[in-house]
PDB file of C-alpha atoms and ligand atoms in Angstrom:
ATOM      1  CA  MET A   1     -30.363 -19.113-111.369  1.00 64.00           C
ATOM      2  CA  THR A   2     -31.107 -21.463-108.459  1.00 72.00           C
ATOM      3  CA  GLY A   3     -34.261 -21.205-106.358  1.00 72.00           C
ATOM      4  CA  ASN A   4     -32.198 -19.651-103.582  1.00 76.00           C
ATOM      5  CA  ASP A   5     -30.694 -17.076-105.937  1.00 76.00           C
ATOM      6  CA  SER A   6     -34.069 -15.989-107.245  1.00 72.00           C
ATOM      7  CA  ARG A   7     -35.436 -15.744-103.692  1.00 72.00           C
ATOM      8  CA  THR A   8     -32.447 -13.576-102.705  1.00 76.00           C
ATOM      9  CA  ALA A   9     -32.934 -11.393-105.772  1.00 75.00           C
ATOM     10  CA  ALA A  10     -36.628 -10.948-104.967  1.00 73.00           C
ATOM     11  CA  ALA A  11     -35.825 -10.097-101.324  1.00 74.00           C
ATOM     12  CA  GLU A  12     -33.292  -7.517-102.516  1.00 76.00           C
ATOM     13  CA  ARG A  13     -35.855  -6.015-104.897  1.00 75.00           C
ATOM     14  CA  ALA A  14     -38.368  -5.865-102.040  1.00 76.00           C
ATOM     15  CA  ARG A  15     -35.921  -4.061 -99.753  1.00 79.00           C
ATOM     16  CA  LYS A  16     -35.371  -1.273-102.274  1.00 89.00           C
ATOM     17  CA  MET A  17     -38.735  -0.964-103.930  1.00 96.00           C
ATOM     18  CA  ILE A  18     -41.124   1.934-103.829  1.00 97.00           C
ATOM     19  CA  VAL A  19     -44.807   1.144-103.627  1.00 98.00           C
ATOM     20  CA  ALA A  20     -46.987   4.140-104.526  1.00 98.00           C
ATOM     21  CA  ILE A  21     -50.594   4.104-103.372  1.00 98.00           C
ATOM     22  CA  ASP A  22     -52.884   6.873-104.547  1.00 98.00           C
ATOM     23  CA  GLY A  23     -56.599   7.351-104.282  1.00 98.00           C
ATOM     24  CA  PRO A  24     -59.384   9.504-102.851  1.00 97.00           C
ATOM     25  CA  ALA A  25     -60.214  10.027 -99.182  1.00 93.00           C
ATOM     26  CA  GLY A  26     -61.619   7.039 -97.354  1.00 91.00           C
ATOM     27  CA  ALA A  27     -60.595   4.454 -99.958  1.00 94.00           C
ATOM     28  CA  GLY A  28     -58.529   2.566 -97.351  1.00 93.00           C
ATOM     29  CA  LYS A  29     -55.067   3.720 -98.454  1.00 95.00           C
ATOM     30  CA  SER A  30     -53.654   3.983 -94.927  1.00 93.00           C
ATOM     31  CA  THR A  31     -54.826   0.538 -93.847  1.00 94.00           C
ATOM     32  CA  ILE A  32     -53.528  -1.062 -97.018  1.00 97.00           C
ATOM     33  CA  ALA A  33     -50.236   0.851 -96.895  1.00 96.00           C
ATOM     34  CA  ARG A  34     -49.680  -0.189 -93.265  1.00 95.00           C
ATOM     35  CA  HIS A  35     -50.386  -3.814 -94.115  1.00 96.00           C
ATOM     36  CA  LEU A  36     -48.094  -3.851 -97.147  1.00 96.00           C
ATOM     37  CA  ALA A  37     -45.285  -2.172 -95.209  1.00 95.00           C
ATOM     38  CA  ARG A  38     -45.467  -4.817 -92.470  1.00 94.00           C
ATOM     39  CA  HIS A  39     -45.805  -7.707 -94.855  1.00 94.00           C
ATOM     40  CA  PHE A  40     -42.951  -6.727 -97.143  1.00 93.00           C
ATOM     41  CA  GLY A  41     -40.695  -5.116 -94.533  1.00 92.00           C
ATOM     42  CA  LEU A  42     -40.974  -1.537 -95.864  1.00 94.00           C
ATOM     43  CA  LEU A  43     -41.359   1.865 -94.266  1.00 93.00           C
ATOM     44  CA  ASN A  44     -44.824   3.337 -94.398  1.00 94.00           C
ATOM     45  CA  LEU A  45     -45.031   7.044 -95.247  1.00 95.00           C
ATOM     46  CA  GLU A  46     -48.319   8.905 -95.331  1.00 96.00           C
ATOM     47  CA  THR A  47     -47.914  12.111 -97.302  1.00 97.00           C
ATOM     48  CA  GLY A  48     -51.372  13.463 -96.426  1.00 97.00           C
ATOM     49  CA  ALA A  49     -50.064  13.924 -92.876  1.00 97.00           C
ATOM     50  CA  MET A  50     -47.513  16.438 -94.197  1.00 97.00           C
ATOM     51  CA  TYR A  51     -50.186  18.551 -95.908  1.00 98.00           C
ATOM     52  CA  ARG A  52     -52.213  18.297 -92.719  1.00 98.00           C
ATOM     53  CA  ALA A  53     -49.291  19.515 -90.590  1.00 98.00           C
ATOM     54  CA  PHE A  54     -48.785  22.497 -92.874  1.00 98.00           C
ATOM     55  CA  ALA A  55     -52.523  23.239 -92.794  1.00 98.00           C
ATOM     56  CA  LEU A  56     -52.366  23.209 -88.994  1.00 98.00           C
ATOM     57  CA  LYS A  57     -49.572  25.751 -89.097  1.00 98.00           C
ATOM     58  CA  ALA A  58     -51.540  27.973 -91.499  1.00 98.00           C
ATOM     59  CA  LEU A  59     -54.593  27.807 -89.220  1.00 98.00           C
ATOM     60  CA  ARG A  60     -52.530  28.581 -86.140  1.00 98.00           C
ATOM     61  CA  SER A  61     -50.824  31.477 -87.917  1.00 98.00           C
ATOM     62  CA  ALA A  62     -54.168  32.796 -89.186  1.00 98.00           C
ATOM     63  CA  VAL A  63     -52.835  32.868 -92.750  1.00 98.00           C
ATOM     64  CA  PRO A  64     -55.794  32.969 -95.178  1.00 98.00           C
ATOM     65  CA  LEU A  65     -56.073  29.577 -96.860  1.00 98.00           C
ATOM     66  CA  ASP A  66     -56.542  31.189-100.284  1.00 97.00           C
ATOM     67  CA  ASP A  67     -53.516  33.502-100.086  1.00 98.00           C
ATOM     68  CA  ALA A  68     -50.904  31.815-102.290  1.00 97.00           C
ATOM     69  CA  LYS A  69     -48.149  34.314-101.506  1.00 98.00           C
ATOM     70  CA  ALA A  70     -48.627  34.196 -97.735  1.00 98.00           C
ATOM     71  CA  LEU A  71     -48.754  30.392 -97.802  1.00 98.00           C
ATOM     72  CA  GLU A  72     -45.565  30.247 -99.837  1.00 98.00           C
ATOM     73  CA  GLU A  73     -43.836  32.522 -97.327  1.00 98.00           C
ATOM     74  CA  LEU A  74     -45.141  30.431 -94.459  1.00 98.00           C
ATOM     75  CA  ALA A  75     -43.811  27.288 -96.138  1.00 98.00           C
ATOM     76  CA  GLY A  76     -40.381  28.932 -96.302  1.00 97.00           C
ATOM     77  CA  GLU A  77     -40.279  29.182 -92.541  1.00 97.00           C
ATOM     78  CA  THR A  78     -41.726  25.764 -91.750  1.00 98.00           C
ATOM     79  CA  GLU A  79     -40.001  22.472 -91.081  1.00 98.00           C
ATOM     80  CA  ILE A  80     -41.994  19.289 -91.484  1.00 97.00           C
ATOM     81  CA  ARG A  81     -40.614  15.848 -90.765  1.00 95.00           C
ATOM     82  CA  LEU A  82     -42.322  12.544 -91.262  1.00 92.00           C
ATOM     83  CA  GLU A  83     -40.981   9.570 -89.371  1.00 88.00           C
ATOM     84  CA  PRO A  84     -42.197   6.018 -89.624  1.00 82.00           C
ATOM     85  CA  GLY A  85     -43.916   4.756 -86.457  1.00 76.00           C
ATOM     86  CA  GLU A  86     -45.391   1.431 -85.342  1.00 71.00           C
ATOM     87  CA  GLU A  87     -49.028   2.183 -86.167  1.00 78.00           C
ATOM     88  CA  GLU A  88     -49.022   5.690 -87.604  1.00 83.00           C
ATOM     89  CA  ASN A  89     -46.337   8.096 -88.762  1.00 89.00           C
ATOM     90  CA  LEU A  90     -44.884  10.588 -86.376  1.00 94.00           C
ATOM     91  CA  VAL A  91     -45.413  14.068 -87.810  1.00 96.00           C
ATOM     92  CA  LEU A  92     -43.124  16.808 -86.553  1.00 97.00           C
ATOM     93  CA  LEU A  93     -44.053  20.418 -87.256  1.00 98.00           C
ATOM     94  CA  ASP A  94     -41.130  22.707 -86.416  1.00 98.00           C
ATOM     95  CA  GLY A  95     -39.991  20.017 -84.000  1.00 97.00           C
ATOM     96  CA  GLU A  96     -43.398  19.611 -82.289  1.00 98.00           C
ATOM     97  CA  ASP A  97     -45.143  16.254 -82.464  1.00 97.00           C
ATOM     98  CA  VAL A  98     -48.509  17.160 -84.014  1.00 98.00           C
ATOM     99  CA  SER A  99     -49.524  13.600 -84.955  1.00 95.00           C
ATOM    100  CA  GLY A 100     -52.590  13.733 -82.692  1.00 93.00           C
ATOM    101  CA  LEU A 101     -53.714  17.213 -83.763  1.00 96.00           C
ATOM    102  CA  ILE A 102     -54.110  16.854 -87.509  1.00 96.00           C
ATOM    103  CA  ARG A 103     -57.043  14.450 -87.905  1.00 90.00           C
ATOM    104  CA  ASN A 104     -59.980  16.714 -87.100  1.00 90.00           C
ATOM    105  CA  PRO A 105     -62.407  18.021 -89.757  1.00 89.00           C
ATOM    106  CA  THR A 106     -61.044  21.596 -89.680  1.00 94.00           C
ATOM    107  CA  VAL A 107     -57.482  20.502 -90.456  1.00 96.00           C
ATOM    108  CA  THR A 108     -58.744  17.926 -92.984  1.00 94.00           C
ATOM    109  CA  GLU A 109     -60.570  20.593 -94.970  1.00 95.00           C
ATOM    110  CA  ALA A 110     -57.658  23.058 -94.658  1.00 97.00           C
ATOM    111  CA  ALA A 111     -55.165  20.419 -95.888  1.00 98.00           C
ATOM    112  CA  SER A 112     -57.176  19.917 -99.062  1.00 96.00           C
ATOM    113  CA  ARG A 113     -57.227  23.691 -99.616  1.00 97.00           C
ATOM    114  CA  VAL A 114     -53.543  24.450 -99.019  1.00 98.00           C
ATOM    115  CA  SER A 115     -52.563  21.486-101.196  1.00 97.00           C
ATOM    116  CA  THR A 116     -53.927  23.223-104.312  1.00 97.00           C
ATOM    117  CA  PHE A 117     -51.030  25.722-104.421  1.00 98.00           C
ATOM    118  CA  PRO A 118     -48.076  24.868-106.696  1.00 97.00           C
ATOM    119  CA  ALA A 119     -45.430  26.358-104.362  1.00 97.00           C
ATOM    120  CA  VAL A 120     -46.728  24.302-101.446  1.00 98.00           C
ATOM    121  CA  ARG A 121     -46.822  21.156-103.598  1.00 98.00           C
ATOM    122  CA  ALA A 122     -43.319  21.673-105.005  1.00 98.00           C
ATOM    123  CA  TRP A 123     -41.949  21.979-101.464  1.00 98.00           C
ATOM    124  CA  MET A 124     -43.831  18.882-100.257  1.00 98.00           C
ATOM    125  CA  VAL A 125     -42.786  16.822-103.267  1.00 98.00           C
ATOM    126  CA  ARG A 126     -39.116  17.649-102.599  1.00 97.00           C
ATOM    127  CA  LEU A 127     -39.448  16.582 -98.965  1.00 96.00           C
ATOM    128  CA  GLN A 128     -41.245  13.384 -99.946  1.00 97.00           C
ATOM    129  CA  GLN A 129     -38.622  12.527-102.540  1.00 97.00           C
ATOM    130  CA  GLN A 130     -35.930  12.987 -99.900  1.00 95.00           C
ATOM    131  CA  VAL A 131     -37.587  10.681 -97.367  1.00 92.00           C
ATOM    132  CA  GLY A 132     -38.230   8.018 -99.986  1.00 93.00           C
ATOM    133  CA  GLU A 133     -35.075   8.311-102.072  1.00 92.00           C
ATOM    134  CA  ARG A 134     -33.392   5.220-100.663  1.00 92.00           C
ATOM    135  CA  GLY A 135     -36.423   3.101-101.467  1.00 93.00           C
ATOM    136  CA  GLY A 136     -37.891   0.426 -99.247  1.00 95.00           C
ATOM    137  CA  VAL A 137     -41.069   2.441 -98.754  1.00 96.00           C
ATOM    138  CA  VAL A 138     -44.789   2.341 -99.212  1.00 97.00           C
ATOM    139  CA  MET A 139     -45.843   5.925 -99.810  1.00 97.00           C
ATOM    140  CA  GLU A 140     -49.474   6.906 -99.979  1.00 97.00           C
ATOM    141  CA  GLY A 141     -51.164  10.093-101.119  1.00 98.00           C
ATOM    142  CA  ARG A 142     -52.710  11.599-104.244  1.00 98.00           C
ATOM    143  CA  ASP A 143     -49.766  12.163-106.598  1.00 98.00           C
ATOM    144  CA  ILE A 144     -47.177   9.595-105.572  1.00 98.00           C
ATOM    145  CA  GLY A 145     -47.325   7.485-108.732  1.00 98.00           C
ATOM    146  CA  THR A 146     -47.772  10.476-111.041  1.00 98.00           C
ATOM    147  CA  VAL A 147     -45.402  13.117-109.608  1.00 98.00           C
ATOM    148  CA  VAL A 148     -43.417  12.144-106.505  1.00 98.00           C
ATOM    149  CA  PHE A 149     -42.157   8.756-107.702  1.00 98.00           C
ATOM    150  CA  PRO A 150     -43.180   8.316-111.344  1.00 98.00           C
ATOM    151  CA  ASN A 151     -40.681   5.429-111.548  1.00 97.00           C
ATOM    152  CA  ALA A 152     -42.055   3.554-108.525  1.00 97.00           C
ATOM    153  CA  GLU A 153     -41.853  -0.209-109.019  1.00 96.00           C
ATOM    154  CA  VAL A 154     -45.450  -0.725-107.921  1.00 98.00           C
ATOM    155  CA  LYS A 155     -48.327   1.703-108.326  1.00 98.00           C
ATOM    156  CA  ILE A 156     -51.772   1.046-106.966  1.00 98.00           C
ATOM    157  CA  PHE A 157     -54.735   3.351-107.493  1.00 98.00           C
ATOM    158  CA  LEU A 158     -57.236   2.528-104.807  1.00 98.00           C
ATOM    159  CA  ASP A 159     -60.831   3.601-105.205  1.00 97.00           C
ATOM    160  CA  ALA A 160     -64.328   2.815-103.938  1.00 97.00           C
ATOM    161  CA  ALA A 161     -67.794   4.294-104.454  1.00 97.00           C
ATOM    162  CA  PRO A 162     -68.262   7.558-102.479  1.00 96.00           C
ATOM    163  CA  GLU A 163     -71.155   6.099-100.430  1.00 96.00           C
ATOM    164  CA  VAL A 164     -68.981   3.169 -99.355  1.00 96.00           C
ATOM    165  CA  ARG A 165     -66.055   5.426 -98.487  1.00 96.00           C
ATOM    166  CA  GLY A 166     -68.382   7.706 -96.511  1.00 95.00           C
ATOM    167  CA  GLN A 167     -69.815   4.748 -94.588  1.00 94.00           C
ATOM    168  CA  ARG A 168     -66.340   3.441 -93.769  1.00 91.00           C
ATOM    169  CA  ARG A 169     -65.288   6.876 -92.512  1.00 89.00           C
ATOM    170  CA  TYR A 170     -68.441   7.050 -90.387  1.00 90.00           C
ATOM    171  CA  GLU A 171     -67.689   3.697 -88.769  1.00 89.00           C
ATOM    172  CA  GLN A 172     -64.026   4.588 -88.288  1.00 84.00           C
ATOM    173  CA  ILE A 173     -64.818   7.854 -86.488  1.00 82.00           C
ATOM    174  CA  GLY A 174     -67.407   6.032 -84.347  1.00 82.00           C
ATOM    175  CA  GLN A 175     -64.828   3.421 -83.318  1.00 82.00           C
ATOM    176  CA  GLN A 176     -62.283   6.069 -82.336  1.00 76.00           C
ATOM    177  CA  GLY A 177     -64.913   7.452 -79.958  1.00 74.00           C
ATOM    178  CA  SER A 178     -62.833  10.558 -79.195  1.00 71.00           C
ATOM    179  CA  ALA A 179     -65.305  13.064 -80.642  1.00 75.00           C
ATOM    180  CA  PRO A 180     -69.037  12.980 -81.440  1.00 81.00           C
ATOM    181  CA  THR A 181     -69.549  11.321 -84.832  1.00 85.00           C
ATOM    182  CA  PRO A 182     -71.096  13.672 -87.409  1.00 88.00           C
ATOM    183  CA  PRO A 183     -74.161  12.313 -89.233  1.00 91.00           C
ATOM    184  CA  PRO A 184     -73.317  10.050 -92.221  1.00 91.00           C
ATOM    185  CA  GLU A 185     -74.739  12.531 -94.745  1.00 94.00           C
ATOM    186  CA  GLU A 186     -72.425  15.267 -93.434  1.00 94.00           C
ATOM    187  CA  ILE A 187     -69.411  12.940 -93.724  1.00 93.00           C
ATOM    188  CA  LEU A 188     -70.394  12.019 -97.281  1.00 95.00           C
ATOM    189  CA  ARG A 189     -70.888  15.661 -98.243  1.00 95.00           C
ATOM    190  CA  ASP A 190     -67.458  16.681 -96.888  1.00 94.00           C
ATOM    191  CA  LEU A 191     -65.843  13.721 -98.605  1.00 94.00           C
ATOM    192  CA  ARG A 192     -67.379  14.637-101.960  1.00 96.00           C
ATOM    193  CA  THR A 193     -66.275  18.280-101.598  1.00 95.00           C
ATOM    194  CA  ARG A 194     -62.711  17.206-100.844  1.00 94.00           C
ATOM    195  CA  ASP A 195     -62.712  14.664-103.704  1.00 94.00           C
ATOM    196  CA  GLU A 196     -63.919  17.298-106.098  1.00 95.00           C
ATOM    197  CA  ARG A 197     -61.142  19.692-105.070  1.00 96.00           C
ATOM    198  CA  ASP A 198     -58.403  17.042-105.021  1.00 96.00           C
ATOM    199  CA  ARG A 199     -59.410  15.697-108.442  1.00 96.00           C
ATOM    200  CA  ASN A 200     -59.889  19.026-110.172  1.00 97.00           C
ATOM    201  CA  ARG A 201     -57.048  21.204-108.960  1.00 96.00           C
ATOM    202  CA  LYS A 202     -54.735  22.384-111.738  1.00 96.00           C
ATOM    203  CA  ASP A 203     -51.478  21.201-110.187  1.00 97.00           C
ATOM    204  CA  SER A 204     -51.083  17.416-109.789  1.00 96.00           C
ATOM    205  CA  PRO A 205     -54.762  16.498-109.544  1.00 97.00           C
ATOM    206  CA  LEU A 206     -55.656  13.130-108.116  1.00 97.00           C
ATOM    207  CA  LYS A 207     -55.677  10.686-111.020  1.00 97.00           C
ATOM    208  CA  PRO A 208     -54.314   7.223-111.697  1.00 97.00           C
ATOM    209  CA  ALA A 209     -50.837   7.012-113.226  1.00 98.00           C
ATOM    210  CA  PRO A 210     -51.095   5.352-116.663  1.00 98.00           C
ATOM    211  CA  ASP A 211     -49.217   2.315-115.327  1.00 97.00           C
ATOM    212  CA  ALA A 212     -51.060   2.036-112.005  1.00 98.00           C
ATOM    213  CA  VAL A 213     -53.024  -1.081-111.129  1.00 98.00           C
ATOM    214  CA  PHE A 214     -56.584  -0.019-110.397  1.00 98.00           C
ATOM    215  CA  LEU A 215     -58.079  -1.576-107.275  1.00 98.00           C
ATOM    216  CA  ASP A 216     -61.754  -0.923-106.634  1.00 97.00           C
ATOM    217  CA  SER A 217     -62.642  -2.028-103.123  1.00 96.00           C
ATOM    218  CA  THR A 218     -66.348  -1.091-103.300  1.00 96.00           C
ATOM    219  CA  ASN A 219     -67.510  -4.682-103.004  1.00 96.00           C
ATOM    220  CA  MET A 220     -64.562  -6.060-101.078  1.00 96.00           C
ATOM    221  CA  SER A 221     -64.173  -6.803 -97.396  1.00 93.00           C
ATOM    222  CA  LEU A 222     -61.090  -5.380 -95.731  1.00 93.00           C
ATOM    223  CA  ASP A 223     -59.376  -8.779 -95.860  1.00 96.00           C
ATOM    224  CA  GLN A 224     -60.134  -9.123 -99.565  1.00 97.00           C
ATOM    225  CA  ALA A 225     -58.724  -5.659-100.309  1.00 97.00           C
ATOM    226  CA  LEU A 226     -55.569  -6.405 -98.299  1.00 97.00           C
ATOM    227  CA  ALA A 227     -55.090  -9.712-100.104  1.00 98.00           C
ATOM    228  CA  ALA A 228     -55.620  -8.078-103.504  1.00 98.00           C
ATOM    229  CA  ALA A 229     -53.049  -5.351-102.763  1.00 98.00           C
ATOM    230  CA  GLU A 230     -50.586  -7.927-101.451  1.00 97.00           C
ATOM    231  CA  ALA A 231     -50.988  -9.962-104.624  1.00 97.00           C
ATOM    232  CA  ILE A 232     -50.268  -6.910-106.801  1.00 97.00           C
ATOM    233  CA  VAL A 233     -46.965  -6.298-104.998  1.00 97.00           C
ATOM    234  CA  ALA A 234     -46.014  -9.983-104.854  1.00 94.00           C
ATOM    235  CA  LYS A 235     -46.570 -10.314-108.588  1.00 94.00           C
ATOM    236  CA  LYS A 236     -44.124  -7.475-109.243  1.00 89.00           C
ATOM    237  CA  LEU A 237     -41.541  -9.066-106.989  1.00 85.00           C
ATOM    238  CA  GLY A 238     -41.455 -12.332-108.830  1.00 79.00           C
ATOM    239  CA  PRO A 239     -40.902 -15.902-107.665  1.00 67.00           C
ATOM    240  CA  ALA A 240     -40.290 -15.550-103.922  1.00 53.00           C
ATOM    241  CA  LYS A 241     -43.530 -13.553-103.493  1.00 44.00           C
ATOM    242  CA  ASN A 242     -42.248 -11.632-100.470  1.00 45.00           C
ATOM    243  CA  ALA A 243     -39.173 -10.524 -98.625  1.00 45.00           C
ATOM    244  CA  SER A 244     -39.301 -12.953 -95.705  1.00 44.00           C
TER     245      SER A 244
HETATM  246  O1   DC B 301     -54.655  11.576 -97.330  1.00 73.44           O
HETATM  247  P1   DC B 301     -55.255  12.670 -96.491  1.00 73.44           P
HETATM  248  O2   DC B 301     -56.739  12.602 -96.446  1.00 73.44           O
HETATM  249  O3   DC B 301     -54.632  12.730 -95.130  1.00 73.44           O
HETATM  250  O4   DC B 301     -54.844  14.036 -97.238  1.00 73.44           O
HETATM  251  C1   DC B 301     -55.272  15.313 -96.787  1.00 73.44           C
HETATM  252  C2   DC B 301     -55.262  16.280 -97.973  1.00 73.44           C
HETATM  253  O5   DC B 301     -53.927  16.492 -98.406  1.00 73.44           O
HETATM  254  C3   DC B 301     -56.011  15.783 -99.198  1.00 73.44           C
HETATM  255  O6   DC B 301     -57.368  16.207 -99.204  1.00 73.44           O
HETATM  256  C4   DC B 301     -55.241  16.351-100.369  1.00 73.44           C
HETATM  257  C5   DC B 301     -53.858  16.578 -99.821  1.00 73.44           C
HETATM  258  N1   DC B 301     -52.861  15.625-100.335  1.00 73.44           N
HETATM  259  C6   DC B 301     -52.310  15.897-101.564  1.00 73.44           C
HETATM  260  O7   DC B 301     -52.712  16.849-102.221  1.00 73.44           O
HETATM  261  N2   DC B 301     -51.315  15.108-102.042  1.00 73.44           N
HETATM  262  C7   DC B 301     -50.867  14.050-101.348  1.00 73.44           C
HETATM  263  N3   DC B 301     -49.876  13.305-101.833  1.00 73.44           N
HETATM  264  C8   DC B 301     -51.456  13.732-100.102  1.00 73.44           C
HETATM  265  C9   DC B 301     -52.478  14.540 -99.618  1.00 73.44           C
END
């Protein structure tokens, strides 16, 4: 194979590949996924946004968040679409753009709760498999490498110490400036509660796939974490290192 051939083959692999990024809240999955998608010319799909959209619907419909049957019925009459956008995904709930309504603490907590139910998960997984089936995506969430795309070409499990994740969340909310920032200890407490639930639920708990590359960003700057993630993908792609 000539140098050109191997570069073409690597570019072709990049166009079709699935990069799965899993990890707990605040580990930096979204930032890393966005960077990888831009760098390698892939679509960026954030599955947490889908659980958030469904949680918003449950809250609006006043369906109790622990009522499995009612949630399953609600899922049956809900349409959620995730479309790639420039910065963030566009999330359509029954045709309504709810992208700006799903990031507050109430929806965040509700998303973690509704995501424990097998019927809700099975429905979400099907939708996620449909949007990613043609490949060429970076998909981030909790169960992408273990359940949604167990054959993904690249799997990264991104983690960081809870205190570091809490601090990053605190700074992020402060920068957004749209709502008063809760005290750091409250952010850390909520993050631990959500972690605990996401890691210990019976169906598809958050855990690294056996073949995932573990990336601990506790002591890394953002640039270092981005470079490390980029290197993991480039290594999988082979000689040409990236699609461009
Ligand atoms: O990634 P996020 O913080 O937006 O996710 C919100 C909640 O959705 C999270 O606490 C657990 C759930 N979730 C999930 O169970 N599986 C996924 N693939 C993505 C999110």
